[in-house]
Amino acid sequence: DGGITQSPKYLFRKEGQNVTLSCEQNLNHDAMYWYRQDPGQGLRLIYYSQIVNDFQKGDIAEGYSVSREKKESFPLTVTSAQKNPTAFYLCASSIIRSTNEKLFFGSGTQLSVL
Amino acid sequence: AQKITQTQPGMFVQEKEAVTLDCTYDTSDPSYGLFWYKQPSSGEMIFLIYQGSYDQQNATEGRYSLNFQKARKSANLVISASQLGDSAMYFCALSMEYGNKLVFGAGTILRVKS
């Protein structure tokens, strides 16, 4: 079945440590996105990519980095510069970026700080 | 600035009854789309329904319908014949032609009572 796979489901970060969240899709979608969700809040866009080797910052990119070396993969690194990383992270993809294209989401990664 | 407002933090509905979840939006773009997503406790975001700004008819998808009032800038979700499995968080989201992102509201928690 086609879909988006995020791993791990739960991740713990120590102070000063970088951690990487994986996102893989087999839907052959061009666009991929990373969102952050805090309790009681909506989703906020961290980064998005419309084609391989290209990506743009979203609303809250500080302290995060991404890469898009393959169409299927869009990993997110939470760096030590992100001082409040505890949140639920959702990866999404869409066929292309347009107003009527729905996003398909993964099942998310819960990141916590030790 | 584009904005989505969901004024109901939480709602209760009796099983088999209909419920309306409110959503208002603010954008100056002439072309935009409105989405509703469901997020069960598992965390995954599930697409429910879409309405384009130029669509003449209100969107329907099974038990879901979207009450689109363009002049009032509202896009309320109506769930008919509520089921226990409808208990979840519901998000309204706005997609603009320019800006390359989906803006989410803060969400409404719906609890269906038996």
PDB file of C-alpha atoms in Angstrom:
ATOM      1  CA  ASP A   1       0.000   0.000   0.000  1.00  0.00           C
ATOM      2  CA  GLY A   2       1.180   3.494  -0.792  1.00  0.00           C
ATOM      3  CA  GLY A   3       1.715   5.912   2.008  1.00  0.00           C
ATOM      4  CA  ILE A   4       4.037   7.929   4.200  1.00  0.00           C
ATOM      5  CA  THR A   5       6.226   6.278   6.800  1.00  0.00           C
ATOM      6  CA  GLN A   6       7.650   8.227   9.701  1.00  0.00           C
ATOM      7  CA  SER A   7      10.152   6.807  12.115  1.00  0.00           C
ATOM      8  CA  PRO A   8      10.711   6.503  14.942  1.00  0.00           C
ATOM      9  CA  LYS A   9       7.305   6.871  16.572  1.00  0.00           C
ATOM     10  CA  TYR A  10       8.925   8.134  19.787  1.00  0.00           C
ATOM     11  CA  LEU A  11      12.287   9.886  20.080  1.00  0.00           C
ATOM     12  CA  PHE A  12      14.192  11.295  23.017  1.00  0.00           C
ATOM     13  CA  ARG A  13      16.822  13.995  22.767  1.00  0.00           C
ATOM     14  CA  LYS A  14      19.502  14.895  25.229  1.00  0.00           C
ATOM     15  CA  GLU A  15      20.658  18.464  25.767  1.00  0.00           C
ATOM     16  CA  GLY A  16      22.962  19.643  22.985  1.00  0.00           C
ATOM     17  CA  GLN A  17      22.195  16.684  20.749  1.00  0.00           C
ATOM     18  CA  ASN A  18      21.031  16.718  17.148  1.00  0.00           C
ATOM     19  CA  VAL A  19      18.376  14.178  16.211  1.00  0.00           C
ATOM     20  CA  THR A  20      16.966  13.213  12.823  1.00  0.00           C
ATOM     21  CA  LEU A  21      13.378  12.268  12.070  1.00  0.00           C
ATOM     22  CA  SER A  22      12.798  10.080   9.055  1.00  0.00           C
ATOM     23  CA  CYS A  23      10.061  10.538   6.463  1.00  0.00           C
ATOM     24  CA  GLU A  24       9.676   8.263   3.436  1.00  0.00           C
ATOM     25  CA  GLN A  25       6.849   8.223   0.879  1.00  0.00           C
ATOM     26  CA  ASN A  26       6.067   5.807  -1.940  1.00  0.00           C
ATOM     27  CA  LEU A  27       3.244   7.861  -3.433  1.00  0.00           C
ATOM     28  CA  ASN A  28       5.483   9.403  -6.115  1.00  0.00           C
ATOM     29  CA  HIS A  29       4.586  12.849  -4.793  1.00  0.00           C
ATOM     30  CA  ASP A  30       6.708  15.847  -5.720  1.00  0.00           C
ATOM     31  CA  ALA A  31       5.967  18.018  -2.688  1.00  0.00           C
ATOM     32  CA  MET A  32       6.833  17.143   0.899  1.00  0.00           C
ATOM     33  CA  TYR A  33       6.328  19.046   4.153  1.00  0.00           C
ATOM     34  CA  TRP A  34       7.251  19.015   7.827  1.00  0.00           C
ATOM     35  CA  TYR A  35       4.823  20.329  10.435  1.00  0.00           C
ATOM     36  CA  ARG A  36       5.159  20.773  14.181  1.00  0.00           C
ATOM     37  CA  GLN A  37       2.174  20.311  16.506  1.00  0.00           C
ATOM     38  CA  ASP A  38       2.165  21.511  20.112  1.00  0.00           C
ATOM     39  CA  PRO A  39      -0.562  20.452  22.577  1.00  0.00           C
ATOM     40  CA  GLY A  40      -3.829  22.282  22.004  1.00  0.00           C
ATOM     41  CA  GLN A  41      -2.503  24.023  18.907  1.00  0.00           C
ATOM     42  CA  GLY A  42      -2.757  23.624  15.199  1.00  0.00           C
ATOM     43  CA  LEU A  43       0.034  22.556  12.893  1.00  0.00           C
ATOM     44  CA  ARG A  44       2.826  24.962  12.002  1.00  0.00           C
ATOM     45  CA  LEU A  45       4.975  24.582   8.907  1.00  0.00           C
ATOM     46  CA  ILE A  46       8.699  24.038   9.456  1.00  0.00           C
ATOM     47  CA  TYR A  47      10.021  23.321   5.947  1.00  0.00           C
ATOM     48  CA  TYR A  48       8.675  22.248   2.595  1.00  0.00           C
ATOM     49  CA  SER A  49      10.129  20.946  -0.647  1.00  0.00           C
ATOM     50  CA  GLN A  50       8.580  20.951  -4.094  1.00  0.00           C
ATOM     51  CA  ILE A  51      11.339  19.142  -5.980  1.00  0.00           C
ATOM     52  CA  VAL A  52      14.480  17.175  -5.286  1.00  0.00           C
ATOM     53  CA  ASN A  53      17.448  19.232  -4.067  1.00  0.00           C
ATOM     54  CA  ASP A  54      15.268  22.225  -3.298  1.00  0.00           C
ATOM     55  CA  PHE A  55      13.437  23.264  -0.135  1.00  0.00           C
ATOM     56  CA  GLN A  56      12.073  26.405   1.511  1.00  0.00           C
ATOM     57  CA  LYS A  57      11.665  27.588   5.075  1.00  0.00           C
ATOM     58  CA  GLY A  58       8.230  27.660   6.611  1.00  0.00           C
ATOM     59  CA  ASP A  59       7.044  29.738   9.549  1.00  0.00           C
ATOM     60  CA  ILE A  60       9.227  28.169  12.249  1.00  0.00           C
ATOM     61  CA  ALA A  61      12.412  26.928  10.538  1.00  0.00           C
ATOM     62  CA  GLU A  62      14.882  28.174  13.154  1.00  0.00           C
ATOM     63  CA  GLY A  63      16.688  25.295  14.842  1.00  0.00           C
ATOM     64  CA  TYR A  64      15.737  22.795  12.144  1.00  0.00           C
ATOM     65  CA  SER A  65      17.356  21.569   8.938  1.00  0.00           C
ATOM     66  CA  VAL A  66      16.212  19.332   6.078  1.00  0.00           C
ATOM     67  CA  SER A  67      17.514  17.668   2.946  1.00  0.00           C
ATOM     68  CA  ARG A  68      15.823  16.352  -0.190  1.00  0.00           C
ATOM     69  CA  GLU A  69      18.339  14.177  -1.980  1.00  0.00           C
ATOM     70  CA  LYS A  70      15.716  11.701  -3.176  1.00  0.00           C
ATOM     71  CA  LYS A  71      12.119  12.206  -4.203  1.00  0.00           C
ATOM     72  CA  GLU A  72      10.957   9.636  -1.670  1.00  0.00           C
ATOM     73  CA  SER A  73      12.790  10.975   1.371  1.00  0.00           C
ATOM     74  CA  PHE A  74      12.625  14.220   3.359  1.00  0.00           C
ATOM     75  CA  PRO A  75      14.433  13.853   6.706  1.00  0.00           C
ATOM     76  CA  LEU A  76      14.204  16.537   9.373  1.00  0.00           C
ATOM     77  CA  THR A  77      17.075  17.273  11.768  1.00  0.00           C
ATOM     78  CA  VAL A  78      16.274  18.961  15.042  1.00  0.00           C
ATOM     79  CA  THR A  79      19.477  20.724  16.011  1.00  0.00           C
ATOM     80  CA  SER A  80      20.755  21.789  19.410  1.00  0.00           C
ATOM     81  CA  ALA A  81      19.803  25.342  18.424  1.00  0.00           C
ATOM     82  CA  GLN A  82      16.125  24.401  18.814  1.00  0.00           C
ATOM     83  CA  LYS A  83      15.609  25.201  22.488  1.00  0.00           C
ATOM     84  CA  ASN A  84      12.088  23.853  22.820  1.00  0.00           C
ATOM     85  CA  PRO A  85      11.942  20.760  20.607  1.00  0.00           C
ATOM     86  CA  THR A  86       9.341  18.779  22.549  1.00  0.00           C
ATOM     87  CA  ALA A  87       6.420  18.401  20.150  1.00  0.00           C
ATOM     88  CA  PHE A  88       4.632  16.072  17.767  1.00  0.00           C
ATOM     89  CA  TYR A  89       6.139  16.185  14.262  1.00  0.00           C
ATOM     90  CA  LEU A  90       4.130  15.338  11.179  1.00  0.00           C
ATOM     91  CA  CYS A  91       5.448  14.766   7.694  1.00  0.00           C
ATOM     92  CA  ALA A  92       3.162  15.188   4.692  1.00  0.00           C
ATOM     93  CA  SER A  93       3.258  15.002   0.924  1.00  0.00           C
ATOM     94  CA  SER A  94       1.155  16.095  -2.034  1.00  0.00           C
ATOM     95  CA  ILE A  95       1.235  15.464  -5.769  1.00  0.00           C
ATOM     96  CA  ILE A  96       2.129  19.066  -6.481  1.00  0.00           C
ATOM     97  CA  ARG A  97       1.813  22.291  -4.613  1.00  0.00           C
ATOM     98  CA  SER A  98      -1.518  23.912  -5.469  1.00  0.00           C
ATOM     99  CA  THR A  99      -4.599  25.161  -3.663  1.00  0.00           C
ATOM    100  CA  ASN A 100      -6.706  22.060  -4.278  1.00  0.00           C
ATOM    101  CA  GLU A 101      -4.184  19.318  -3.664  1.00  0.00           C
ATOM    102  CA  LYS A 102      -4.801  17.527  -0.384  1.00  0.00           C
ATOM    103  CA  LEU A 103      -1.925  16.571   1.841  1.00  0.00           C
ATOM    104  CA  PHE A 104      -1.289  12.983   2.851  1.00  0.00           C
ATOM    105  CA  PHE A 105       0.176  12.659   6.339  1.00  0.00           C
ATOM    106  CA  GLY A 106       2.349  10.170   8.131  1.00  0.00           C
ATOM    107  CA  SER A 107       1.532   8.900  11.618  1.00  0.00           C
ATOM    108  CA  GLY A 108       3.930  11.306  13.318  1.00  0.00           C
ATOM    109  CA  THR A 109       6.937  11.286  15.644  1.00  0.00           C
ATOM    110  CA  GLN A 110       6.707  12.415  19.259  1.00  0.00           C
ATOM    111  CA  LEU A 111       9.959  14.083  20.272  1.00  0.00           C
ATOM    112  CA  SER A 112      10.751  14.639  23.927  1.00  0.00           C
ATOM    113  CA  VAL A 113      13.748  16.123  25.727  1.00  0.00           C
ATOM    114  CA  LEU A 114      15.450  14.096  28.465  1.00  0.00           C
TER     115      LEU A 114
ATOM    116  CA  ALA B   1      -2.179  37.951   6.912  1.00  0.00           C
ATOM    117  CA  GLN B   2      -4.002  34.718   6.288  1.00  0.00           C
ATOM    118  CA  LYS B   3      -5.715  33.263   9.313  1.00  0.00           C
ATOM    119  CA  ILE B   4      -7.990  30.411  10.320  1.00  0.00           C
ATOM    120  CA  THR B   5     -10.172  30.588  13.450  1.00  0.00           C
ATOM    121  CA  GLN B   6     -11.903  27.682  15.136  1.00  0.00           C
ATOM    122  CA  THR B   7     -13.795  29.117  18.089  1.00  0.00           C
ATOM    123  CA  GLN B   8     -14.960  25.846  19.681  1.00  0.00           C
ATOM    124  CA  PRO B   9     -12.185  24.202  21.727  1.00  0.00           C
ATOM    125  CA  GLY B  10     -14.428  21.222  22.475  1.00  0.00           C
ATOM    126  CA  MET B  11     -17.825  19.862  21.507  1.00  0.00           C
ATOM    127  CA  PHE B  12     -20.070  17.041  22.681  1.00  0.00           C
ATOM    128  CA  VAL B  13     -22.678  15.353  20.501  1.00  0.00           C
ATOM    129  CA  GLN B  14     -25.033  12.476  21.094  1.00  0.00           C
ATOM    130  CA  GLU B  15     -24.536   9.435  18.918  1.00  0.00           C
ATOM    131  CA  LYS B  16     -26.647   9.517  15.718  1.00  0.00           C
ATOM    132  CA  GLU B  17     -27.170  13.282  15.931  1.00  0.00           C
ATOM    133  CA  ALA B  18     -25.670  15.894  13.601  1.00  0.00           C
ATOM    134  CA  VAL B  19     -22.985  18.335  14.707  1.00  0.00           C
ATOM    135  CA  THR B  20     -21.507  21.506  13.186  1.00  0.00           C
ATOM    136  CA  LEU B  21     -17.895  22.504  13.721  1.00  0.00           C
ATOM    137  CA  ASP B  22     -17.206  26.172  13.054  1.00  0.00           C
ATOM    138  CA  CYS B  23     -14.398  27.626  10.957  1.00  0.00           C
ATOM    139  CA  THR B  24     -13.831  31.189   9.792  1.00  0.00           C
ATOM    140  CA  TYR B  25     -10.962  32.346   7.642  1.00  0.00           C
ATOM    141  CA  ASP B  26      -9.320  35.523   6.515  1.00  0.00           C
ATOM    142  CA  THR B  27      -7.500  35.941   3.225  1.00  0.00           C
ATOM    143  CA  SER B  28      -7.254  38.534   0.500  1.00  0.00           C
ATOM    144  CA  ASP B  29      -6.336  35.956  -2.159  1.00  0.00           C
ATOM    145  CA  PRO B  30      -9.107  35.451  -4.740  1.00  0.00           C
ATOM    146  CA  SER B  31      -8.197  31.790  -5.209  1.00  0.00           C
ATOM    147  CA  TYR B  32      -7.956  29.530  -2.187  1.00  0.00           C
ATOM    148  CA  GLY B  33      -9.024  26.183  -0.833  1.00  0.00           C
ATOM    149  CA  LEU B  34     -10.458  25.041   2.457  1.00  0.00           C
ATOM    150  CA  PHE B  35      -9.777  21.625   3.954  1.00  0.00           C
ATOM    151  CA  TRP B  36     -11.000  19.706   6.954  1.00  0.00           C
ATOM    152  CA  TYR B  37      -8.843  17.032   8.563  1.00  0.00           C
ATOM    153  CA  LYS B  38      -9.579  14.591  11.372  1.00  0.00           C
ATOM    154  CA  GLN B  39      -6.909  13.620  13.885  1.00  0.00           C
ATOM    155  CA  PRO B  40      -7.760  10.606  16.045  1.00  0.00           C
ATOM    156  CA  SER B  41      -5.754   9.772  19.152  1.00  0.00           C
ATOM    157  CA  SER B  42      -3.295   7.803  17.004  1.00  0.00           C
ATOM    158  CA  GLY B  43      -2.022  11.129  15.673  1.00  0.00           C
ATOM    159  CA  GLU B  44      -2.405  10.659  11.934  1.00  0.00           C
ATOM    160  CA  MET B  45      -4.180  13.426  10.012  1.00  0.00           C
ATOM    161  CA  ILE B  46      -7.030  12.103   7.860  1.00  0.00           C
ATOM    162  CA  PHE B  47      -8.417  14.185   4.980  1.00  0.00           C
ATOM    163  CA  LEU B  48     -12.191  14.627   5.157  1.00  0.00           C
ATOM    164  CA  ILE B  49     -13.375  17.222   2.675  1.00  0.00           C
ATOM    165  CA  TYR B  50     -12.273  20.067   0.394  1.00  0.00           C
ATOM    166  CA  GLN B  51     -13.955  23.265  -0.864  1.00  0.00           C
ATOM    167  CA  GLY B  52     -12.494  25.543  -3.531  1.00  0.00           C
ATOM    168  CA  SER B  53     -13.170  29.262  -3.417  1.00  0.00           C
ATOM    169  CA  TYR B  54     -14.767  29.196  -6.863  1.00  0.00           C
ATOM    170  CA  ASP B  55     -16.883  26.094  -6.280  1.00  0.00           C
ATOM    171  CA  GLN B  56     -20.566  26.925  -6.648  1.00  0.00           C
ATOM    172  CA  GLN B  57     -21.855  23.937  -4.706  1.00  0.00           C
ATOM    173  CA  ASN B  58     -21.110  23.036  -1.113  1.00  0.00           C
ATOM    174  CA  ALA B  59     -18.805  20.018  -0.920  1.00  0.00           C
ATOM    175  CA  THR B  60     -20.108  16.703   0.401  1.00  0.00           C
ATOM    176  CA  GLU B  61     -18.301  13.449   1.188  1.00  0.00           C
ATOM    177  CA  GLY B  62     -20.518  10.775   2.673  1.00  0.00           C
ATOM    178  CA  ARG B  63     -21.583  11.927   6.161  1.00  0.00           C
ATOM    179  CA  TYR B  64     -19.459  15.062   5.870  1.00  0.00           C
ATOM    180  CA  SER B  65     -20.621  18.295   4.277  1.00  0.00           C
ATOM    181  CA  LEU B  66     -19.104  21.732   4.184  1.00  0.00           C
ATOM    182  CA  ASN B  67     -21.349  24.752   4.726  1.00  0.00           C
ATOM    183  CA  PHE B  68     -19.416  27.318   2.680  1.00  0.00           C
ATOM    184  CA  GLN B  69     -20.516  30.947   3.074  1.00  0.00           C
ATOM    185  CA  LYS B  70     -18.014  32.943   1.060  1.00  0.00           C
ATOM    186  CA  ALA B  71     -19.309  36.414   1.948  1.00  0.00           C
ATOM    187  CA  ARG B  72     -19.075  35.589   5.645  1.00  0.00           C
ATOM    188  CA  LYS B  73     -15.750  33.799   5.143  1.00  0.00           C
ATOM    189  CA  SER B  74     -16.930  30.713   6.944  1.00  0.00           C
ATOM    190  CA  ALA B  75     -16.478  27.027   6.111  1.00  0.00           C
ATOM    191  CA  ASN B  76     -18.257  24.992   8.752  1.00  0.00           C
ATOM    192  CA  LEU B  77     -18.065  21.199   8.793  1.00  0.00           C
ATOM    193  CA  VAL B  78     -21.308  19.315   9.309  1.00  0.00           C
ATOM    194  CA  ILE B  79     -21.144  15.689  10.410  1.00  0.00           C
ATOM    195  CA  SER B  80     -24.443  13.875  10.106  1.00  0.00           C
ATOM    196  CA  ALA B  81     -25.459  10.788  12.096  1.00  0.00           C
ATOM    197  CA  SER B  82     -22.474  10.962  14.476  1.00  0.00           C
ATOM    198  CA  GLN B  83     -20.709   7.737  15.361  1.00  0.00           C
ATOM    199  CA  LEU B  84     -18.491   6.883  18.327  1.00  0.00           C
ATOM    200  CA  GLY B  85     -15.572   6.644  15.916  1.00  0.00           C
ATOM    201  CA  ASP B  86     -15.999  10.311  15.057  1.00  0.00           C
ATOM    202  CA  SER B  87     -14.495  11.267  18.421  1.00  0.00           C
ATOM    203  CA  ALA B  88     -11.287  13.054  17.473  1.00  0.00           C
ATOM    204  CA  MET B  89      -9.662  16.446  16.933  1.00  0.00           C
ATOM    205  CA  TYR B  90     -10.847  18.272  13.823  1.00  0.00           C
ATOM    206  CA  PHE B  91      -8.784  20.876  11.996  1.00  0.00           C
ATOM    207  CA  CYS B  92      -9.830  23.425   9.417  1.00  0.00           C
ATOM    208  CA  ALA B  93      -7.069  24.558   7.037  1.00  0.00           C
ATOM    209  CA  LEU B  94      -6.674  27.258   4.393  1.00  0.00           C
ATOM    210  CA  SER B  95      -4.600  26.846   1.244  1.00  0.00           C
ATOM    211  CA  MET B  96      -3.684  29.921  -0.774  1.00  0.00           C
ATOM    212  CA  GLU B  97      -2.566  30.174  -4.376  1.00  0.00           C
ATOM    213  CA  TYR B  98       0.422  32.229  -3.330  1.00  0.00           C
ATOM    214  CA  GLY B  99       2.486  31.369  -0.273  1.00  0.00           C
ATOM    215  CA  ASN B 100       2.952  27.651  -0.695  1.00  0.00           C
ATOM    216  CA  LYS B 101       1.548  26.525   2.588  1.00  0.00           C
ATOM    217  CA  LEU B 102      -1.490  25.202   4.356  1.00  0.00           C
ATOM    218  CA  VAL B 103      -2.521  27.294   7.384  1.00  0.00           C
ATOM    219  CA  PHE B 104      -4.252  25.334  10.146  1.00  0.00           C
ATOM    220  CA  GLY B 105      -6.685  26.419  12.829  1.00  0.00           C
ATOM    221  CA  ALA B 106      -6.198  25.434  16.476  1.00  0.00           C
ATOM    222  CA  GLY B 107      -8.671  22.562  16.186  1.00  0.00           C
ATOM    223  CA  THR B 108     -11.878  21.395  17.864  1.00  0.00           C
ATOM    224  CA  ILE B 109     -12.065  18.271  20.010  1.00  0.00           C
ATOM    225  CA  LEU B 110     -15.273  16.356  19.316  1.00  0.00           C
ATOM    226  CA  ARG B 111     -16.598  13.754  21.739  1.00  0.00           C
ATOM    227  CA  VAL B 112     -19.487  11.531  20.685  1.00  0.00           C
ATOM    228  CA  LYS B 113     -21.587  10.212  23.583  1.00  0.00           C
ATOM    229  CA  SER B 114     -23.444   6.886  23.479  1.00  0.00           C
TER     230      SER B 114
END
